mmCIF file of C-alpha atoms in Angstrom:
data_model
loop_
_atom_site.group_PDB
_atom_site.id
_atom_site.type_symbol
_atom_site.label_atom_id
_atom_site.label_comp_id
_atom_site.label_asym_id
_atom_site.label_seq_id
_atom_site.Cartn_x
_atom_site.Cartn_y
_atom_site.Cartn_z
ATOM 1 C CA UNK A 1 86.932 -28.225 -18.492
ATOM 2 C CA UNK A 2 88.684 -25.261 -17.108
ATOM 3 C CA UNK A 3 88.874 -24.731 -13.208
ATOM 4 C CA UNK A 4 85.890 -23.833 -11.506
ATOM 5 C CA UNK A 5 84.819 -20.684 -10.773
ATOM 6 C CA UNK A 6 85.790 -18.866 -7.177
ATOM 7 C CA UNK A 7 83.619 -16.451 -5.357
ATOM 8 C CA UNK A 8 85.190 -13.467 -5.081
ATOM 9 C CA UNK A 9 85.696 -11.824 -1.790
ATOM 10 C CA UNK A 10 82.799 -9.406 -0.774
ATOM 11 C CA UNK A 11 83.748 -5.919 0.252
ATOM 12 C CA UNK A 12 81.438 -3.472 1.638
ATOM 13 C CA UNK A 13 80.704 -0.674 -0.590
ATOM 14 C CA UNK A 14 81.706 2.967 0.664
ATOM 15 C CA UNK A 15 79.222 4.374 1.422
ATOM 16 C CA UNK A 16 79.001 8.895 1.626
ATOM 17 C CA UNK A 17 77.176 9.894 4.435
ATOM 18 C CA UNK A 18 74.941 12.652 3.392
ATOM 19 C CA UNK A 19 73.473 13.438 6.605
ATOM 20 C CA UNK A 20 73.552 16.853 8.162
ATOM 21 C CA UNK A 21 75.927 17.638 11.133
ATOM 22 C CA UNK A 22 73.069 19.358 13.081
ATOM 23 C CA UNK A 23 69.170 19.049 12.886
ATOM 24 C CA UNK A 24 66.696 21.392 13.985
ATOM 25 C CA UNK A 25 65.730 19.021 16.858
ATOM 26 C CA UNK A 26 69.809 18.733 17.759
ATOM 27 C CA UNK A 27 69.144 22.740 18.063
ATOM 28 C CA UNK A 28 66.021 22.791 20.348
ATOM 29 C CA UNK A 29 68.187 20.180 22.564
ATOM 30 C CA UNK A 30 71.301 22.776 22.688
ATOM 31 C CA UNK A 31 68.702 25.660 23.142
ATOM 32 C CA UNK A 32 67.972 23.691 26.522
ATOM 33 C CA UNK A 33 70.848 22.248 27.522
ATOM 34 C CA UNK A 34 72.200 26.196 27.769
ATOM 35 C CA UNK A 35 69.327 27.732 29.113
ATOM 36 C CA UNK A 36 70.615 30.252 31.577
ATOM 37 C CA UNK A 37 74.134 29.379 30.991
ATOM 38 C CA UNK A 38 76.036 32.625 30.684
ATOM 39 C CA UNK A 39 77.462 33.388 26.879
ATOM 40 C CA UNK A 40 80.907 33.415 27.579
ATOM 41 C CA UNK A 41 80.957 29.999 29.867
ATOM 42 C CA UNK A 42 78.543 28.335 27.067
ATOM 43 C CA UNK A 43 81.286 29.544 24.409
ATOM 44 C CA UNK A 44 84.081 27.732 26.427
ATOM 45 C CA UNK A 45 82.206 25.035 27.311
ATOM 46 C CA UNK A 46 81.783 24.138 22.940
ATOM 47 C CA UNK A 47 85.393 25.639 21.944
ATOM 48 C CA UNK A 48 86.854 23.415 24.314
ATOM 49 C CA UNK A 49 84.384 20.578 23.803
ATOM 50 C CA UNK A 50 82.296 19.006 21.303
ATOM 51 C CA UNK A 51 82.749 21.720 18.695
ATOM 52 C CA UNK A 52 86.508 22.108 19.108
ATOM 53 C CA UNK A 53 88.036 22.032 15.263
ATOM 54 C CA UNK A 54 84.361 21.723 13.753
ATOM 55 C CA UNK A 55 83.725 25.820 14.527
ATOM 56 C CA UNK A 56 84.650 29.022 13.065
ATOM 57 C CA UNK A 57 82.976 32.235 14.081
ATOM 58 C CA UNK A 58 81.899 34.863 11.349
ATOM 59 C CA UNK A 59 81.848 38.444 11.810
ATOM 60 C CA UNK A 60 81.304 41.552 10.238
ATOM 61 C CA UNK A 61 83.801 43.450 11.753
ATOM 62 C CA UNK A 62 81.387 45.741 12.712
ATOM 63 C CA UNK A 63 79.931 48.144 15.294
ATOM 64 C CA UNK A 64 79.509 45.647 18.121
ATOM 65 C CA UNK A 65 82.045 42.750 17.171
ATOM 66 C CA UNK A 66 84.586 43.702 19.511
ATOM 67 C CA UNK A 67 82.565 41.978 22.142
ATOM 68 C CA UNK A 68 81.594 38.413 20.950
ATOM 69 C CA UNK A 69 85.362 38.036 19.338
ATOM 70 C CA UNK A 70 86.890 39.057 22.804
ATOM 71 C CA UNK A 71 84.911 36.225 24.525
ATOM 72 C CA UNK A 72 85.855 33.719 21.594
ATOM 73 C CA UNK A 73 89.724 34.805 21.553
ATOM 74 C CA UNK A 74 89.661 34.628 25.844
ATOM 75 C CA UNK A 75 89.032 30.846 25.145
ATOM 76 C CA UNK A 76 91.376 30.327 22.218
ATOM 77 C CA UNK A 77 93.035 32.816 19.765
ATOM 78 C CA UNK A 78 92.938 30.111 17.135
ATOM 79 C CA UNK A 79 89.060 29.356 16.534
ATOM 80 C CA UNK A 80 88.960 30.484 12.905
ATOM 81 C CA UNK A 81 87.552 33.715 11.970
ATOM 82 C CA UNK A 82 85.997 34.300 8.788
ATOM 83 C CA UNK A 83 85.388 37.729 7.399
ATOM 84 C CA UNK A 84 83.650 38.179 3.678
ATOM 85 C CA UNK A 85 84.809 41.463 2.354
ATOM 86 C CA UNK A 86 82.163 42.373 -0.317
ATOM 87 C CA UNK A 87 84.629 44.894 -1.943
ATOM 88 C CA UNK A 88 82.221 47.409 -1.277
ATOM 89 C CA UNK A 89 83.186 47.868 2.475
ATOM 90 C CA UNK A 90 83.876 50.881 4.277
ATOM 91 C CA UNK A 91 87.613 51.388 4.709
ATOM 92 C CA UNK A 92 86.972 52.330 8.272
ATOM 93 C CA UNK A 93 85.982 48.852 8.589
ATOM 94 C CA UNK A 94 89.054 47.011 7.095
ATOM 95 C CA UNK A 95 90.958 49.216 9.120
ATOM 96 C CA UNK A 96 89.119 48.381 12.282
ATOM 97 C CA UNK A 97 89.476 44.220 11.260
ATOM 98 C CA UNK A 98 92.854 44.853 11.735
ATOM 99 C CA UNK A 99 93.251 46.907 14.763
ATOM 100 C CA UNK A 100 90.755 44.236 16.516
ATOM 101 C CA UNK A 101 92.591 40.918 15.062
ATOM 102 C CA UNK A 102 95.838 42.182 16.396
ATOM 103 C CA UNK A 103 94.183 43.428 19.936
ATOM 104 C CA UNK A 104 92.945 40.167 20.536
ATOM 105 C CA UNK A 105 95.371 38.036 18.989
ATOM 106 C CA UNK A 106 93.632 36.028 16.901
ATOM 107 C CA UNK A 107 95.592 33.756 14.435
ATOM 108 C CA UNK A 108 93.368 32.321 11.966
ATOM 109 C CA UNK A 109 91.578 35.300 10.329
ATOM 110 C CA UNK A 110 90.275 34.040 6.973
ATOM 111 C CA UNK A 111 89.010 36.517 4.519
ATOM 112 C CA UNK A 112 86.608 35.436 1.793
ATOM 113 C CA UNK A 113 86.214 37.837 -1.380
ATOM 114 C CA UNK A 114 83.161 37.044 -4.364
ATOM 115 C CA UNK A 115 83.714 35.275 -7.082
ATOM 116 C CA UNK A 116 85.469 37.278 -9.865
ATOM 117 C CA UNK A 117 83.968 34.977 -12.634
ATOM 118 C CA UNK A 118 80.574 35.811 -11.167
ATOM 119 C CA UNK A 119 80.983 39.327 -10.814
ATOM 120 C CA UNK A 120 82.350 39.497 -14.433
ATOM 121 C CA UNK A 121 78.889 37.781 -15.275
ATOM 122 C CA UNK A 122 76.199 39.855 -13.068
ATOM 123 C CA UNK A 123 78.158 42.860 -11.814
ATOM 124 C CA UNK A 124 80.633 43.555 -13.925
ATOM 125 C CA UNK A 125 79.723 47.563 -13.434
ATOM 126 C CA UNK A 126 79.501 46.731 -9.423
ATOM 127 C CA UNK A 127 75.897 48.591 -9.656
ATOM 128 C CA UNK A 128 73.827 45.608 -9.180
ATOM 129 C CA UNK A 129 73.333 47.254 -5.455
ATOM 130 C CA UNK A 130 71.402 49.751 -6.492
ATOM 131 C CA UNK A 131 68.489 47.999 -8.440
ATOM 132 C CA UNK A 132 68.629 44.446 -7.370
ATOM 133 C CA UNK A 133 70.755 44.794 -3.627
ATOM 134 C CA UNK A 134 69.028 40.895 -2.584
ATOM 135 C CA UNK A 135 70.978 39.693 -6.269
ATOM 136 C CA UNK A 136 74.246 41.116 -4.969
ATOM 137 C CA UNK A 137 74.199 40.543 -1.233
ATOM 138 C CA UNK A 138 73.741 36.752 -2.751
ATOM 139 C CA UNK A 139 77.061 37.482 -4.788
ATOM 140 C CA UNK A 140 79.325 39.056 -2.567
ATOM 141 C CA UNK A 141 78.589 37.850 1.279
ATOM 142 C CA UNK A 142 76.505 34.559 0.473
ATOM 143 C CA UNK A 143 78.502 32.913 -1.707
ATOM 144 C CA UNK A 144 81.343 33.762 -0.754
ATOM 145 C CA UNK A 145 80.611 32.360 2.862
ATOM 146 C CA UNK A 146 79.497 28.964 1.620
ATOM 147 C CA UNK A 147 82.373 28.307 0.513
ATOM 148 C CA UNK A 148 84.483 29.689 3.944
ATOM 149 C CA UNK A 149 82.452 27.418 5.865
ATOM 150 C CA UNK A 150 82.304 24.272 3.902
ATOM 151 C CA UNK A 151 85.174 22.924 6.525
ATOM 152 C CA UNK A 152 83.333 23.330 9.664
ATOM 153 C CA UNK A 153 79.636 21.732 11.026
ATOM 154 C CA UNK A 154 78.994 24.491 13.143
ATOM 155 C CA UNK A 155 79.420 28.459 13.156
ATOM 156 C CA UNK A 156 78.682 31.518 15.469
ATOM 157 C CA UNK A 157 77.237 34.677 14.950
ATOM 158 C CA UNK A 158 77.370 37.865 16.664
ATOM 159 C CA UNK A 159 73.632 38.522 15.429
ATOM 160 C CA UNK A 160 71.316 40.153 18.653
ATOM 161 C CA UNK A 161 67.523 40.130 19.285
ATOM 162 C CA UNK A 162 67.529 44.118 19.973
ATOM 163 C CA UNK A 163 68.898 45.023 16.828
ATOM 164 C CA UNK A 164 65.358 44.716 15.039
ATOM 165 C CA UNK A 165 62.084 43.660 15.163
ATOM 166 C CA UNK A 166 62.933 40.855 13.001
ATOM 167 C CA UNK A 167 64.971 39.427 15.456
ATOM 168 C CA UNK A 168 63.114 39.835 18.692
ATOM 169 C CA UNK A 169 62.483 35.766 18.617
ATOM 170 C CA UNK A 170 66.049 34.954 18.114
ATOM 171 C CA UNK A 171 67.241 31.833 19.619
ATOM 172 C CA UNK A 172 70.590 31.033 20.486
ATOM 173 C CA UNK A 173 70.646 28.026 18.632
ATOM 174 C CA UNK A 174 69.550 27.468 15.012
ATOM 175 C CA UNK A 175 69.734 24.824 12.179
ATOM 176 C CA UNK A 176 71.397 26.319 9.226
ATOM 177 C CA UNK A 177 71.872 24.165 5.848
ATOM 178 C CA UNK A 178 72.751 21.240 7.719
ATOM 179 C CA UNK A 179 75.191 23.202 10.144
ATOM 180 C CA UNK A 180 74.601 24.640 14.205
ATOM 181 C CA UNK A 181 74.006 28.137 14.080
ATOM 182 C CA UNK A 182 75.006 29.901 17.529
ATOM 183 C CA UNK A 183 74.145 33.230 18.657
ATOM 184 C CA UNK A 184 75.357 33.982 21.754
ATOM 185 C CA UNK A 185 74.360 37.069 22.105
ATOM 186 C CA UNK A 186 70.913 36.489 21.494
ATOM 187 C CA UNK A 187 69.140 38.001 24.433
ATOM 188 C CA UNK A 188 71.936 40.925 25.297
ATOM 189 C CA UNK A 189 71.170 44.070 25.392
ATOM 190 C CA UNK A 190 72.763 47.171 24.016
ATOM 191 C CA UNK A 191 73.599 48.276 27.515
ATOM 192 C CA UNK A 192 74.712 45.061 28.537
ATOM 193 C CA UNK A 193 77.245 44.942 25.372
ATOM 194 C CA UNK A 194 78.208 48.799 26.444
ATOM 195 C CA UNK A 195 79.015 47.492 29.930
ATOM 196 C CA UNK A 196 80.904 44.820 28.382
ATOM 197 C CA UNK A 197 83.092 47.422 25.759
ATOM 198 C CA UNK A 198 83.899 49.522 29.328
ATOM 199 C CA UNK A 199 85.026 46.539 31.477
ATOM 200 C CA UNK A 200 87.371 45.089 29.042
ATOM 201 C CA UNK A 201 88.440 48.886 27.292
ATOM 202 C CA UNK A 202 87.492 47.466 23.750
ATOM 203 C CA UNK A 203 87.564 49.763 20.897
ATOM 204 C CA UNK A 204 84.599 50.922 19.255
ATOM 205 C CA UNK A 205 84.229 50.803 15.656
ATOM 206 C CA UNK A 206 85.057 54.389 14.470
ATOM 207 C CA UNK A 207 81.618 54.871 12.272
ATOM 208 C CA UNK A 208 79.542 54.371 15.501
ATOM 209 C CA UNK A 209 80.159 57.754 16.801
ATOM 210 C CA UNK A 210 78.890 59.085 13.018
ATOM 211 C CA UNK A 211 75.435 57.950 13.405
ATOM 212 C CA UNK A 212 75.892 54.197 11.982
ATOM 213 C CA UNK A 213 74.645 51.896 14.374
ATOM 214 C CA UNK A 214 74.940 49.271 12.142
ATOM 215 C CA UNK A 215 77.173 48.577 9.310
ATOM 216 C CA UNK A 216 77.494 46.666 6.247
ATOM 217 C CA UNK A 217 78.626 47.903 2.529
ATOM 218 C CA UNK A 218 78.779 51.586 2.391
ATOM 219 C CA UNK A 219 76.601 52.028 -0.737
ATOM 220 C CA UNK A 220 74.004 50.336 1.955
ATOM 221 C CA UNK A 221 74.191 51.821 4.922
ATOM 222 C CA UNK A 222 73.090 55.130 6.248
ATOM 223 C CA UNK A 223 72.698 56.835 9.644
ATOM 224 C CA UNK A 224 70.117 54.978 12.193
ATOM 225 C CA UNK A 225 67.792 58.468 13.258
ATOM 226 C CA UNK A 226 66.777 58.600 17.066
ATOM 227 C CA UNK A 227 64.032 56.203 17.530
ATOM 228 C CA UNK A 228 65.056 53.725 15.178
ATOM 229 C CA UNK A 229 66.467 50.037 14.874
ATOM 230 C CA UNK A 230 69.744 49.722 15.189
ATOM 231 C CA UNK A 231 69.127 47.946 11.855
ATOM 232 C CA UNK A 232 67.142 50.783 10.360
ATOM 233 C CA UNK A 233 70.108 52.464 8.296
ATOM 234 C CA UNK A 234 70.377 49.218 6.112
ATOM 235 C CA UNK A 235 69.295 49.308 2.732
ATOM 236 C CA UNK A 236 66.987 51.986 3.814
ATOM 237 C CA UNK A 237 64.157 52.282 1.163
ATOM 238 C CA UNK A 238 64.293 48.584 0.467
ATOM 239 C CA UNK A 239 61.848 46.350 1.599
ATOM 240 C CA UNK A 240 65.300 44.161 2.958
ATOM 241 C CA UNK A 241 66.636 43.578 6.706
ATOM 242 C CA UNK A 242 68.578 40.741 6.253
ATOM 243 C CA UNK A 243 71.678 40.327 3.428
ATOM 244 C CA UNK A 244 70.345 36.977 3.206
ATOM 245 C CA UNK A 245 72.815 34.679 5.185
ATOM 246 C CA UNK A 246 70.243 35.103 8.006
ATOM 247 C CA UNK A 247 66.775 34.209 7.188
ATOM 248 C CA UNK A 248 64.589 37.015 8.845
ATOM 249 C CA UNK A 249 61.429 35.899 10.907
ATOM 250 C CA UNK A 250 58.547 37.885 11.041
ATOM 251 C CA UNK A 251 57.716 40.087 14.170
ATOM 252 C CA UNK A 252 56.235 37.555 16.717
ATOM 253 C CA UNK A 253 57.090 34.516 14.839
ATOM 254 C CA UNK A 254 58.541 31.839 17.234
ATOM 255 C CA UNK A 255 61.442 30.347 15.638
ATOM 256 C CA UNK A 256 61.022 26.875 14.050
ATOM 257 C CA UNK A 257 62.772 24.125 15.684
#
């Protein structure tokens, strides 16, 4: 008979943890835990806390991001920036990115282009915004900005509740696929954010003075007329007000938590 048998040693089996950073109910606690803490000591409180190396902010570049990057860069140049450039910007805008990165000093600007296999496949004309703008907003800023955040568990927008009736209800925290949505800005106004250009001598974007209130691609954006959202110029004669990285909420609706 041949020697018997012996067990072999037992090893735990790896095991992927597949569950999100941040739940809806880990939002309603941060949406508490802040209440009437003041943006810019909430944002230093996080960069230099529990979110330190897990958060990158995302911005547009655009008519009112001079503010929220200044109070991110006052608390540390290197939080990573990510800015999707659609290839159907404005060049006033590039050219503002710039101007604003080197103002502030920020080091880790990451830009994030589409896909070029994917816009060989379902743009290859780069016309798809003018009969299906939802199908390319998904191909040029959503996918591309999965992919720029799939390092980080949290992220911060410079979205505002004044910008549009949509957005009246906005919180300051949100669930987003798993991730912590910030919005610091939330509940500022548009004088309070004009105060905040003057105090600090922050440039403006150079569109604003045109008329555009709000910008995004230039085949998308038009003029806001007196009396309307700031948001109103975007794809105006769509029934569209978000590009689709923000979910909209309907006037009035309380935000889910």
């Amino acid at each position: 008979m041949g020697e018997p048998a012996h067990d072999l040693p037992l090893h735990d089996l790896d095991v992927i943890d597949v569950r999100p950073a941040f739940t809806a109910a880990d939002a309603a606690t941060m949406q508490e835990r802040f209440e009437g803490v003041s943006a810019p000591d909430m944002l230093r409180e996080l960069l230099t806390g529990e979110l330190a190396g897990r958060i990158a902010a995302v911005s547009s570049f655009g008519a009112e991001s001079a503010v929220l990057l200044h109070m991110i860069a006052a608390v540390d140049r290197d939080v990573p920036v990510i800015f999707t450039n659609t290839q159907k910007m404005f060049g006033e805008t590039l050219a503002y990115r710039d101007e604003l990165s080197e103002r502030l000093g920020l080091t880790d600007l990451r830009v994030f282009r589409p896909d070029p296999r994917l816009l060989r496949l379902k743009d290859e004309k780069g016309l798809r915004w003018s009969y299906d703008p939802d199908g390319c907003c998904e191909l040029r800023k959503v996918e591309p900005l999965r992919r720029a955040l799939l390092p980080f568990q949290s992220w911060i927008s410079g979205r505002k509740g004044f910008q549009a009736k949509t957005r009246k209800a906005l919180p300051r925290f949100e669930e987003d696929e798993g991730r912590l949505k910030i919005n610091p800005l939330a509940d500022w106004s548009k004088e309070k954010l004009d105060s905040y250009f003057a105090e600090h001598d922050l440039p403006r974007h150079p569109l604003e003075t045109q008329g555009y209130l709000s910008i995004g691609c230039a085949p998308c954006t038009s003029k806001v007329r007196p009396g309307e959202d700031p948001r109103a110029g975007r794809w105006r004669g769509w029934d569209k007000v978000e590009c689709g990285i923000h979910v909209a909420e309907k006037p009035g609706e309380e935000p889910a938590f």
